[in-house]
Amino acid sequence: RDSDVTGIPLVLFRSLLAEVRQRELEAAARLLGLSHHPVLGYGDSGMKGWKSNGLAEVFANADLGEAAEKIARLIREYRPDVMITYDEKGGYGHPDHVMAHRAAMAAAGVAAARDHLADSGLAPWRVKKIYHTAWARSRPIGRAHVCTPVTS
């Protein structure tokens, strides 16, 4: 049920969506005054149940250790005190968001471990607080949401 929602062929839909997401990222980075916005290089799986869920290149199907290591390197490089990610359900069940939670939580451990990423030249770093995004049940998804603490 990938392209029947839009009527656009799947290949074109995925390409257009990727371009839209890239532009959204660039616009958000500009608004936040960021000079660098790294990406992990995975594709979008689409919503749960879509054919694209089975593609090897989508984030939901990434090797967890590899994804966690990519994020851990960024944690060590940027040394954040706070990390925000989805809850274990991915907020509303989007397969990539579920993987984002799994990879971010694993990455926090990898980044802090002295025996990991020795080849990076980056010192271990412990994220002090981790927050999960949460949606108020009284508001539809996509509207205002809040972050809830996971660690203290």
Backbone as JSON Lines, residues from 0, in Angstrom:
{"i":0,"aa":"R","n":[0.83,-1.18,0.0],"ca":[0.0,0.0,0.0],"c":[0.87,1.24,0.0]}
{"i":1,"aa":"D","n":[1.92,1.27,-0.79],"ca":[2.81,2.42,-0.79],"c":[2.27,3.58,-1.61]}
{"i":2,"aa":"S","n":[2.17,3.41,-2.88],"ca":[1.84,4.55,-3.74],"c":[0.35,4.72,-3.97]}
{"i":3,"aa":"D","n":[-0.47,3.76,-3.57],"ca":[-1.9,3.91,-3.83],"c":[-2.52,5.05,-3.02]}
{"i":4,"aa":"V","n":[-1.86,5.47,-1.95],"ca":[-2.35,6.59,-1.14],"c":[-2.23,7.89,-1.93]}
{"i":5,"aa":"T","n":[-1.12,8.03,-2.67],"ca":[-0.86,9.27,-3.39],"c":[-1.17,9.18,-4.87]}
{"i":6,"aa":"G","n":[-1.19,7.95,-5.41],"ca":[-1.35,7.77,-6.84],"c":[-0.05,7.96,-7.6]}
{"i":7,"aa":"I","n":[1.02,8.26,-6.9],"ca":[2.33,8.46,-7.5],"c":[3.09,7.13,-7.45]}
{"i":8,"aa":"P","n":[3.77,6.75,-8.52],"ca":[4.56,5.51,-8.48],"c":[5.55,5.53,-7.32]}
{"i":9,"aa":"L","n":[5.74,4.38,-6.7],"ca":[6.56,4.26,-5.49],"c":[7.95,4.88,-5.65]}
{"i":10,"aa":"V","n":[8.64,4.6,-6.73],"ca":[9.99,5.11,-6.92],"c":[10.0,6.64,-6.91]}
{"i":11,"aa":"L","n":[9.06,7.25,-7.61],"ca":[8.97,8.7,-7.67],"c":[8.56,9.26,-6.31]}
{"i":12,"aa":"F","n":[7.59,8.62,-5.66],"ca":[7.13,9.07,-4.34],"c":[8.27,9.1,-3.34]}
{"i":13,"aa":"R","n":[9.06,8.02,-3.29],"ca":[10.18,7.93,-2.35],"c":[11.21,9.01,-2.65]}
{"i":14,"aa":"S","n":[11.48,9.27,-3.91],"ca":[12.44,10.28,-4.31],"c":[11.96,11.68,-3.91]}
{"i":15,"aa":"L","n":[10.69,11.96,-4.18],"ca":[10.13,13.25,-3.81],"c":[10.11,13.45,-2.3]}
{"i":16,"aa":"L","n":[9.73,12.42,-1.58],"ca":[9.69,12.51,-0.13],"c":[11.09,12.75,0.45]}
{"i":17,"aa":"A","n":[12.08,12.07,-0.09],"ca":[13.45,12.26,0.37],"c":[13.89,13.71,0.15]}
{"i":18,"aa":"E","n":[13.54,14.27,-1.0],"ca":[13.9,15.66,-1.3],"c":[13.19,16.62,-0.34]}
{"i":19,"aa":"V","n":[11.92,16.37,-0.08],"ca":[11.17,17.21,0.85],"c":[11.81,17.16,2.24]}
{"i":20,"aa":"R","n":[12.13,15.95,2.71],"ca":[12.73,15.8,4.04],"c":[14.09,16.5,4.12]}
{"i":21,"aa":"Q","n":[14.88,16.42,3.05],"ca":[16.19,17.09,3.03],"c":[16.0,18.61,3.13]}
{"i":22,"aa":"R","n":[15.04,19.13,2.4],"ca":[14.78,20.58,2.46],"c":[14.26,21.0,3.82]}
{"i":23,"aa":"E","n":[13.43,20.16,4.43],"ca":[12.95,20.46,5.78],"c":[14.13,20.51,6.76]}
{"i":24,"aa":"L","n":[15.04,19.56,6.65],"ca":[16.21,19.53,7.51],"c":[17.05,20.78,7.34]}
{"i":25,"aa":"E","n":[17.3,21.17,6.1],"ca":[18.1,22.36,5.83],"c":[17.43,23.62,6.37]}
{"i":26,"aa":"A","n":[16.12,23.73,6.21],"ca":[15.38,24.9,6.72],"c":[15.44,24.94,8.24]}
{"i":27,"aa":"A","n":[15.24,23.8,8.89],"ca":[15.3,23.75,10.36],"c":[16.69,24.12,10.85]}
{"i":28,"aa":"A","n":[17.73,23.62,10.17],"ca":[19.1,23.93,10.57],"c":[19.36,25.43,10.46]}
{"i":29,"aa":"R","n":[18.86,26.05,9.38],"ca":[19.03,27.5,9.22],"c":[18.34,28.24,10.35]}
{"i":30,"aa":"L","n":[17.11,27.85,10.67],"ca":[16.38,28.52,11.75],"c":[17.09,28.4,13.1]}
{"i":31,"aa":"L","n":[17.73,27.26,13.31],"ca":[18.43,27.03,14.57],"c":[19.85,27.6,14.56]}
{"i":32,"aa":"G","n":[20.28,28.09,13.41],"ca":[21.63,28.65,13.3],"c":[22.72,27.59,13.27]}
{"i":33,"aa":"L","n":[22.39,26.39,12.82],"ca":[23.37,25.31,12.77],"c":[24.18,25.4,11.48]}
{"i":34,"aa":"S","n":[25.48,25.19,11.59],"ca":[26.32,25.22,10.41],"c":[26.54,23.83,9.83]}
{"i":35,"aa":"H","n":[26.2,22.8,10.59],"ca":[26.43,21.43,10.16],"c":[25.27,20.56,10.63]}
{"i":36,"aa":"H","n":[24.76,19.74,9.75],"ca":[23.67,18.83,10.13],"c":[23.94,17.47,9.5]}
{"i":37,"aa":"P","n":[24.65,16.62,10.23],"ca":[24.99,15.3,9.68],"c":[23.76,14.42,9.48]}
{"i":38,"aa":"V","n":[23.84,13.57,8.47],"ca":[22.78,12.58,8.22],"c":[23.43,11.2,8.27]}
{"i":39,"aa":"L","n":[22.64,10.2,8.58],"ca":[23.17,8.85,8.74],"c":[23.21,8.07,7.43]}
{"i":40,"aa":"G","n":[22.46,8.51,6.42],"ca":[22.53,7.87,5.12],"c":[21.55,6.74,4.87]}
{"i":41,"aa":"Y","n":[20.5,6.66,5.64],"ca":[19.5,5.61,5.46],"c":[18.27,6.18,4.77]}
{"i":42,"aa":"G","n":[17.51,5.31,4.11],"ca":[16.26,5.72,3.48],"c":[15.09,5.63,4.44]}
{"i":43,"aa":"D","n":[13.96,6.2,4.03],"ca":[12.73,6.21,4.81],"c":[11.96,4.91,4.55]}
{"i":44,"aa":"S","n":[11.54,4.25,5.6],"ca":[10.81,2.98,5.46],"c":[9.36,3.18,5.07]}
{"i":45,"aa":"G","n":[8.83,4.37,5.26],"ca":[7.4,4.56,5.06],"c":[6.65,4.09,6.3]}
{"i":46,"aa":"M","n":[5.36,4.19,6.25],"ca":[4.54,3.82,7.41],"c":[4.48,2.3,7.58]}
{"i":47,"aa":"K","n":[4.16,1.88,8.78],"ca":[4.06,0.45,9.1],"c":[3.1,-0.23,8.12]}
{"i":48,"aa":"G","n":[3.57,-1.34,7.55],"ca":[2.75,-2.1,6.63],"c":[3.0,-1.78,5.16]}
{"i":49,"aa":"W","n":[3.76,-0.73,4.87],"ca":[4.05,-0.39,3.47],"c":[5.09,-1.36,2.92]}
{"i":50,"aa":"K","n":[5.06,-1.57,1.62],"ca":[6.02,-2.45,0.95],"c":[7.45,-2.01,1.22]}
{"i":51,"aa":"S","n":[7.67,-0.71,1.29],"ca":[9.02,-0.18,1.48],"c":[9.62,-0.58,2.83]}
{"i":52,"aa":"N","n":[8.82,-1.1,3.75],"ca":[9.34,-1.57,5.04],"c":[10.37,-2.67,4.84]}
{"i":53,"aa":"G","n":[10.27,-3.4,3.74],"ca":[11.17,-4.53,3.5],"c":[12.46,-4.18,2.77]}
{"i":54,"aa":"L","n":[12.63,-2.94,2.37],"ca":[13.85,-2.56,1.64],"c":[15.06,-2.55,2.56]}
{"i":55,"aa":"A","n":[16.17,-3.06,2.07],"ca":[17.39,-3.17,2.87],"c":[17.95,-1.82,3.29]}
{"i":56,"aa":"E","n":[17.77,-0.78,2.46],"ca":[18.41,0.51,2.73],"c":[17.66,1.42,3.69]}
{"i":57,"aa":"V","n":[16.48,1.0,4.14],"ca":[15.72,1.88,5.03],"c":[16.23,1.78,6.46]}
{"i":58,"aa":"F","n":[16.06,2.85,7.21],"ca":[16.59,2.92,8.57],"c":[16.04,1.82,9.46]}
{"i":59,"aa":"A","n":[14.79,1.5,9.31],"ca":[14.17,0.47,10.16],"c":[14.9,-0.87,10.04]}
{"i":60,"aa":"N","n":[15.55,-1.11,8.91],"ca":[16.25,-2.38,8.67],"c":[17.76,-2.27,8.83]}
{"i":61,"aa":"A","n":[18.23,-1.14,9.31],"ca":[19.67,-0.96,9.5],"c":[20.19,-1.89,10.57]}
{"i":62,"aa":"D","n":[21.46,-2.22,10.49],"ca":[22.12,-2.97,11.55],"c":[22.18,-2.06,12.78]}
{"i":63,"aa":"L","n":[21.62,-2.52,13.89],"ca":[21.54,-1.69,15.09],"c":[22.92,-1.25,15.57]}
{"i":64,"aa":"G","n":[23.88,-2.17,15.58],"ca":[25.22,-1.81,16.03],"c":[25.87,-0.75,15.16]}
{"i":65,"aa":"E","n":[25.68,-0.88,13.85],"ca":[26.25,0.1,12.92],"c":[25.61,1.48,13.11]}
{"i":66,"aa":"A","n":[24.29,1.51,13.22],"ca":[23.59,2.78,13.41],"c":[23.98,3.41,14.75]}
{"i":67,"aa":"A","n":[24.05,2.6,15.8],"ca":[24.44,3.12,17.12],"c":[25.86,3.68,17.09]}
{"i":68,"aa":"E","n":[26.74,3.02,16.37],"ca":[28.11,3.51,16.28],"c":[28.18,4.85,15.55]}
{"i":69,"aa":"K","n":[27.42,5.0,14.47],"ca":[27.38,6.29,13.76],"c":[26.93,7.41,14.69]}
{"i":70,"aa":"I","n":[25.87,7.14,15.44],"ca":[25.35,8.15,16.36],"c":[26.32,8.39,17.51]}
{"i":71,"aa":"A","n":[26.94,7.33,18.02],"ca":[27.9,7.46,19.12],"c":[29.08,8.34,18.71]}
{"i":72,"aa":"R","n":[29.53,8.21,17.48],"ca":[30.63,9.07,17.0],"c":[30.2,10.53,17.02]}
{"i":73,"aa":"L","n":[28.95,10.79,16.63],"ca":[28.44,12.17,16.67],"c":[28.32,12.66,18.11]}
{"i":74,"aa":"I","n":[27.89,11.8,19.0],"ca":[27.8,12.18,20.42],"c":[29.18,12.55,20.93]}
{"i":75,"aa":"R","n":[30.17,11.75,20.62],"ca":[31.53,12.06,21.07],"c":[32.06,13.34,20.44]}
{"i":76,"aa":"E","n":[31.73,13.57,19.19],"ca":[32.21,14.77,18.51],"c":[31.56,16.03,19.07]}
{"i":77,"aa":"Y","n":[30.24,16.03,19.23],"ca":[29.51,17.23,19.64],"c":[29.31,17.35,21.15]}
{"i":78,"aa":"R","n":[29.46,16.25,21.89],"ca":[29.41,16.23,23.35],"c":[28.15,16.88,23.95]}
{"i":79,"aa":"P","n":[26.98,16.4,23.55],"ca":[25.75,16.99,24.08],"c":[25.5,16.59,25.53]}
{"i":80,"aa":"D","n":[24.89,17.48,26.27],"ca":[24.46,17.15,27.63],"c":[23.08,16.5,27.6]}
{"i":81,"aa":"V","n":[22.31,16.79,26.55],"ca":[20.94,16.3,26.43],"c":[20.74,15.66,25.07]}
{"i":82,"aa":"M","n":[20.02,14.55,25.04],"ca":[19.65,13.9,23.78],"c":[18.13,13.69,23.8]}
{"i":83,"aa":"I","n":[17.49,13.97,22.66],"ca":[16.05,13.77,22.53],"c":[15.83,12.71,21.47]}
{"i":84,"aa":"T","n":[15.0,11.72,21.79],"ca":[14.68,10.66,20.85],"c":[13.23,10.23,21.07]}
{"i":85,"aa":"Y","n":[12.77,9.34,20.24],"ca":[11.43,8.79,20.4],"c":[11.39,7.79,21.56]}
{"i":86,"aa":"D","n":[10.19,7.47,22.03],"ca":[10.04,6.39,23.0],"c":[10.16,5.05,22.27]}
{"i":87,"aa":"E","n":[10.08,3.96,23.01],"ca":[10.29,2.64,22.41],"c":[9.24,2.27,21.36]}
{"i":88,"aa":"K","n":[8.12,2.98,21.35],"ca":[7.09,2.73,20.34],"c":[7.26,3.64,19.12]}
{"i":89,"aa":"G","n":[8.32,4.45,19.13],"ca":[8.54,5.34,18.0],"c":[7.53,6.46,17.93]}
{"i":90,"aa":"G","n":[6.98,6.84,19.08],"ca":[5.96,7.88,19.12],"c":[4.61,7.34,18.71]}
{"i":91,"aa":"Y","n":[4.46,7.04,17.43],"ca":[3.19,6.52,16.93],"c":[3.38,5.26,16.1]}
{"i":92,"aa":"G","n":[4.54,4.61,16.24],"ca":[4.75,3.32,15.61],"c":[5.46,3.34,14.27]}
{"i":93,"aa":"H","n":[5.92,4.49,13.81],"ca":[6.64,4.55,12.53],"c":[7.9,3.69,12.67]}
{"i":94,"aa":"P","n":[8.14,2.74,11.76],"ca":[9.28,1.83,11.88],"c":[10.64,2.53,12.04]}
{"i":95,"aa":"D","n":[10.85,3.63,11.32],"ca":[12.12,4.35,11.45],"c":[12.24,5.03,12.82]}
{"i":96,"aa":"H","n":[11.14,5.46,13.37],"ca":[11.16,6.11,14.68],"c":[11.45,5.1,15.78]}
{"i":97,"aa":"V","n":[10.94,3.89,15.62],"ca":[11.26,2.81,16.56],"c":[12.77,2.54,16.51]}
{"i":98,"aa":"M","n":[13.33,2.47,15.29],"ca":[14.77,2.26,15.16],"c":[15.54,3.46,15.71]}
{"i":99,"aa":"A","n":[15.03,4.67,15.52],"ca":[15.7,5.86,16.06],"c":[15.84,5.74,17.58]}
{"i":100,"aa":"H","n":[14.79,5.28,18.24],"ca":[14.85,5.07,19.69],"c":[15.91,4.03,20.03]}
{"i":101,"aa":"R","n":[15.85,2.88,19.38],"ca":[16.77,1.78,19.67],"c":[18.22,2.22,19.43]}
{"i":102,"aa":"A","n":[18.46,2.87,18.3],"ca":[19.82,3.28,17.95],"c":[20.33,4.38,18.88]}
{"i":103,"aa":"A","n":[19.48,5.34,19.22],"ca":[19.9,6.43,20.1],"c":[20.24,5.91,21.49]}
{"i":104,"aa":"M","n":[19.4,5.03,22.02],"ca":[19.65,4.5,23.35],"c":[20.93,3.66,23.37]}
{"i":105,"aa":"A","n":[21.13,2.85,22.34],"ca":[22.37,2.06,22.25],"c":[23.57,2.98,22.08]}
{"i":106,"aa":"A","n":[23.42,4.02,21.27],"ca":[24.52,4.96,21.02],"c":[24.97,5.67,22.29]}
{"i":107,"aa":"A","n":[24.03,5.99,23.16],"ca":[24.4,6.66,24.41],"c":[25.35,5.77,25.21]}
{"i":108,"aa":"G","n":[25.09,4.48,25.24],"ca":[25.97,3.54,25.93],"c":[27.31,3.38,25.24]}
{"i":109,"aa":"V","n":[27.3,3.28,23.91],"ca":[28.54,3.13,23.15],"c":[29.41,4.37,23.32]}
{"i":110,"aa":"A","n":[28.82,5.55,23.24],"ca":[29.57,6.8,23.35],"c":[30.26,6.93,24.7]}
{"i":111,"aa":"A","n":[29.64,6.41,25.74],"ca":[30.19,6.53,27.09],"c":[31.23,5.46,27.41]}
{"i":112,"aa":"A","n":[31.24,4.38,26.66],"ca":[32.11,3.24,26.97],"c":[33.55,3.49,26.49]}
{"i":113,"aa":"R","n":[34.48,3.33,27.4],"ca":[35.9,3.54,27.06],"c":[36.43,2.5,26.08]}
{"i":114,"aa":"D","n":[35.86,1.32,26.1],"ca":[36.37,0.24,25.24],"c":[35.72,0.21,23.86]}
{"i":115,"aa":"H","n":[34.94,1.22,23.51],"ca":[34.32,1.31,22.18],"c":[34.89,2.49,21.41]}
{"i":116,"aa":"L","n":[34.91,2.38,20.1],"ca":[35.32,3.46,19.2],"c":[36.74,3.96,19.45]}
{"i":117,"aa":"A","n":[37.62,3.05,19.84],"ca":[39.01,3.43,20.12],"c":[39.68,4.07,18.91]}
{"i":118,"aa":"D","n":[39.26,3.67,17.71],"ca":[39.86,4.19,16.48],"c":[39.39,5.6,16.13]}
{"i":119,"aa":"S","n":[38.41,6.12,16.85],"ca":[37.82,7.41,16.49],"c":[38.69,8.6,16.9]}
{"i":120,"aa":"G","n":[39.55,8.38,17.9],"ca":[40.33,9.5,18.41],"c":[39.5,10.45,19.26]}
{"i":121,"aa":"L","n":[38.26,10.08,19.52],"ca":[37.36,10.92,20.31],"c":[37.18,10.31,21.69]}
{"i":122,"aa":"A","n":[37.26,11.14,22.7],"ca":[37.13,10.68,24.08],"c":[35.7,10.25,24.36]}
{"i":123,"aa":"P","n":[35.52,9.26,25.24],"ca":[34.17,8.86,25.63],"c":[33.38,10.06,26.17]}
{"i":124,"aa":"W","n":[32.07,10.02,25.96],"ca":[31.2,11.1,26.44],"c":[29.9,10.5,26.92]}
{"i":125,"aa":"R","n":[29.49,10.92,28.11],"ca":[28.23,10.46,28.69],"c":[27.17,11.55,28.55]}
{"i":126,"aa":"V","n":[26.09,11.23,27.86],"ca":[24.95,12.14,27.75],"c":[24.29,12.17,29.12]}
{"i":127,"aa":"K","n":[24.12,13.36,29.67],"ca":[23.62,13.47,31.04],"c":[22.11,13.28,31.16]}
{"i":128,"aa":"K","n":[21.36,13.68,30.15],"ca":[19.9,13.53,30.2],"c":[19.4,13.06,28.84]}
{"i":129,"aa":"I","n":[18.45,12.16,28.86],"ca":[17.81,11.68,27.64],"c":[16.31,11.9,27.81]}
{"i":130,"aa":"Y","n":[15.7,12.5,26.8],"ca":[14.27,12.76,26.8],"c":[13.61,12.0,25.65]}
{"i":131,"aa":"H","n":[12.4,11.54,25.91],"ca":[11.58,10.93,24.85],"c":[10.52,11.95,24.45]}
{"i":132,"aa":"T","n":[10.25,12.04,23.15],"ca":[9.14,12.88,22.73],"c":[7.84,12.2,23.15]}
{"i":133,"aa":"A","n":[6.82,12.99,23.36],"ca":[5.52,12.46,23.77],"c":[4.43,13.35,23.19]}
{"i":134,"aa":"W","n":[3.31,12.76,22.86],"ca":[2.17,13.5,22.35],"c":[1.07,13.48,23.38]}
{"i":135,"aa":"A","n":[0.44,14.63,23.57],"ca":[-0.71,14.69,24.46],"c":[-1.85,13.91,23.82]}
{"i":136,"aa":"R","n":[-2.51,13.08,24.57],"ca":[-3.62,12.28,24.03],"c":[-4.76,13.17,23.55]}
{"i":137,"aa":"S","n":[-4.86,14.36,24.11],"ca":[-5.95,15.26,23.74],"c":[-5.68,15.99,22.43]}
{"i":138,"aa":"R","n":[-4.48,15.85,21.86],"ca":[-4.15,16.53,20.61],"c":[-3.81,15.5,19.55]}
{"i":139,"aa":"P","n":[-4.21,15.77,18.32],"ca":[-3.86,14.84,17.24],"c":[-2.35,14.82,17.01]}
{"i":140,"aa":"I","n":[-1.84,13.69,16.55],"ca":[-0.43,13.58,16.21],"c":[-0.1,14.6,15.14]}
{"i":141,"aa":"G","n":[1.06,15.19,15.25],"ca":[1.46,16.21,14.31],"c":[1.24,17.61,14.87]}
{"i":142,"aa":"R","n":[0.49,17.71,15.94],"ca":[0.29,18.98,16.63],"c":[1.34,19.1,17.72]}
{"i":143,"aa":"A","n":[1.18,20.04,18.6],"ca":[2.16,20.29,19.65],"c":[2.47,19.04,20.44]}
{"i":144,"aa":"H","n":[3.74,18.83,20.71],"ca":[4.14,17.69,21.54],"c":[5.21,18.16,22.52]}
{"i":145,"aa":"V","n":[5.47,17.34,23.5],"ca":[6.4,17.68,24.56],"c":[7.46,16.6,24.68]}
{"i":146,"aa":"C","n":[8.48,16.88,25.44],"ca":[9.52,15.89,25.72],"c":[9.43,15.48,27.18]}
{"i":147,"aa":"T","n":[9.56,14.2,27.45],"ca":[9.49,13.71,28.82],"c":[10.86,13.14,29.2]}
{"i":148,"aa":"P","n":[11.33,13.39,30.43],"ca":[12.66,12.91,30.83],"c":[12.72,11.4,30.97]}
{"i":149,"aa":"V","n":[13.86,10.84,30.57],"ca":[14.11,9.41,30.72],"c":[15.19,9.21,31.76]}
{"i":150,"aa":"T","n":[16.19,10.08,31.79],"ca":[17.29,9.99,32.74],"c":[17.38,11.28,33.54]}
{"i":151,"aa":"S","n":[18.08,11.2,34.66],"ca":[18.26,12.42,35.46],"c":[19.73,12.6,35.77]}
